[in-house]
C-alpha positions as a printed Julia matrix, in Angstrom:
137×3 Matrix{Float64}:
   0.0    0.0    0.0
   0.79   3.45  -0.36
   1.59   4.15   3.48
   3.65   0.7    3.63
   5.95   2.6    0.8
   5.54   6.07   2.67
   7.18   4.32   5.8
   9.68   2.69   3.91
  10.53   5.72   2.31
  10.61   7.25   5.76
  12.9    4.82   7.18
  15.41   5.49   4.13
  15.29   9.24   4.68
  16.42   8.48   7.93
  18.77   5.85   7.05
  20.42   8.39   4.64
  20.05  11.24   7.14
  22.5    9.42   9.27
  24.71   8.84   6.25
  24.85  12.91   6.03
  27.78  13.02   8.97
  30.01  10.59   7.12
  29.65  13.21   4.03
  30.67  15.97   5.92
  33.68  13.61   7.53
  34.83  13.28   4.37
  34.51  17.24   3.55
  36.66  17.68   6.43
  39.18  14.88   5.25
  39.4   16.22   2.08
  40.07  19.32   2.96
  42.96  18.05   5.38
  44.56  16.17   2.36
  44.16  18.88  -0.1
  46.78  20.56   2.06
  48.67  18.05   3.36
  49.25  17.0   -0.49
  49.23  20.11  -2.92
  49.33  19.82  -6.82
  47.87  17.12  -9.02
  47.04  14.71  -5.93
  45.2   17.88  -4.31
  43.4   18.12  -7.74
  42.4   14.44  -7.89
  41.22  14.79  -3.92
  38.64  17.89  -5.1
  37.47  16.49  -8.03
  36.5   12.87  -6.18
  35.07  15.32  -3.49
  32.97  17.52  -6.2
  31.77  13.42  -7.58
  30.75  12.65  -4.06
  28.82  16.39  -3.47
  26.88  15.45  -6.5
  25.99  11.94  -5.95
  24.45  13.45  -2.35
  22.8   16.07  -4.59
  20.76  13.58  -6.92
  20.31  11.42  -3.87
  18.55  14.46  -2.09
  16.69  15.6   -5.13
  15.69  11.85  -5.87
  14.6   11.52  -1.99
  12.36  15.28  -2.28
  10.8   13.58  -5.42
   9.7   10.73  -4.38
   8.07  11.69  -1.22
   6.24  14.14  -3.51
   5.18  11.08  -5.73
   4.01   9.71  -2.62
   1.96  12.41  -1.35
   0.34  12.84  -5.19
  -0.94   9.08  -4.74
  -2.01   9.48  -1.16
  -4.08  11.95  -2.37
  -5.33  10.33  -5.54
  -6.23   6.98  -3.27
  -8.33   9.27  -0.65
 -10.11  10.97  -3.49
 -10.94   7.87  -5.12
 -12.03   6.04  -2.37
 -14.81   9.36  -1.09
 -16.0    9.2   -4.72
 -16.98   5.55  -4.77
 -18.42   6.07  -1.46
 -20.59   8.75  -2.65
 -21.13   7.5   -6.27
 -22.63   3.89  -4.16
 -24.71   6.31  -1.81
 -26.1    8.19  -4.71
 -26.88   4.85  -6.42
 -28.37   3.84  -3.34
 -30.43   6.89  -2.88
 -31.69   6.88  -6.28
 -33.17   3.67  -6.21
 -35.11   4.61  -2.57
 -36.38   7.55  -4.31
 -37.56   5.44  -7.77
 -40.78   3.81  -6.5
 -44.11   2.93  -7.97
 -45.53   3.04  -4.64
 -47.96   6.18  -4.07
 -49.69   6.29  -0.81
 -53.62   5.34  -1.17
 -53.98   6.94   1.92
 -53.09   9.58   4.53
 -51.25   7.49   6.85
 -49.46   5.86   4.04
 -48.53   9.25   2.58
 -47.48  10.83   6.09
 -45.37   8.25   6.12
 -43.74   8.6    2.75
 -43.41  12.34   3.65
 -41.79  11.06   6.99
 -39.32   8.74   5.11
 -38.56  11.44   2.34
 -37.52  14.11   5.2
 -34.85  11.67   6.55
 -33.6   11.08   3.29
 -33.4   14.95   2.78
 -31.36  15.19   6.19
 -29.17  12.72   5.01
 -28.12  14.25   2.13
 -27.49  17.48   3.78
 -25.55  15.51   5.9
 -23.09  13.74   2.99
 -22.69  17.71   1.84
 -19.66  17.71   3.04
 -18.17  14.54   1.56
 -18.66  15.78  -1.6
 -17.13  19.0   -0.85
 -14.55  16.87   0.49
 -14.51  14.66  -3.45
 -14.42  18.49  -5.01
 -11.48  19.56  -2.96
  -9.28  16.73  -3.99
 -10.68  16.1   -7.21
């Protein structure tokens, strides 16, 4: 599922989070050996330094996107799921309110009027969920 990968991804963030104060250990180191060996080994030191600072780059920017991909389907999921709700409580309404059945009577029609009210406050009630649906969708 979506939050199964969202706590994986979590985990890795962290993972590489900890990784961060090995990077900057190996700023300091290469700064050390850039003076302790000056010319073309000093030169080889910065440029294996500038290969590392990228790789840590991309592995940021790679991290940032992916939570971002994760977030987009969280979203999509929750929106899809309150619109099949609503779409199988709209079906279900719509069949409560196709009927044949006329009351004959007065009791029969109070009670029709009685049942049609609560079906009215219920959908004033579900308002909000599709609100909700508009607001993500």
């Amino acid at each position: 599922t979506v939050q199964a990968l969202q706590r994986k991804h979590q985990s890795m963030t962290h993972d590489i989070q900890a990784i961060r104060s090995q990077v900057e250990g190996l700023d300091r180191e290469n700064e050390r050996l850039q003076e302790l060996y000056p010319g073309a080994r000093a030169r080889g030191v910065g440029e294996r330094q500038e290969q590392l600072e990228s790789s840590w780059s991309r592995l940021q920017d790679h991290l940032t996107l992916r939570k971002e991909a994760l977030l987009a389907a969280t979203d999509l999921f929750t929106f899809l799921r309150a619109a099949n709700q609503l779409i199988q409580w709209a079906t279900n309404m719509r069949k409560l309110f196709v009927t044949d059945d006329i009351g004959t009577n007065v009791s029969a029609v109070d009670l029709q009027i009685l049942q049609h009210r609560d079906l009215k406050c219920e959908m004033d009630t579900r308002v909000s969920n599709r609100e909700e649906c508009d607001k993500l969708g």
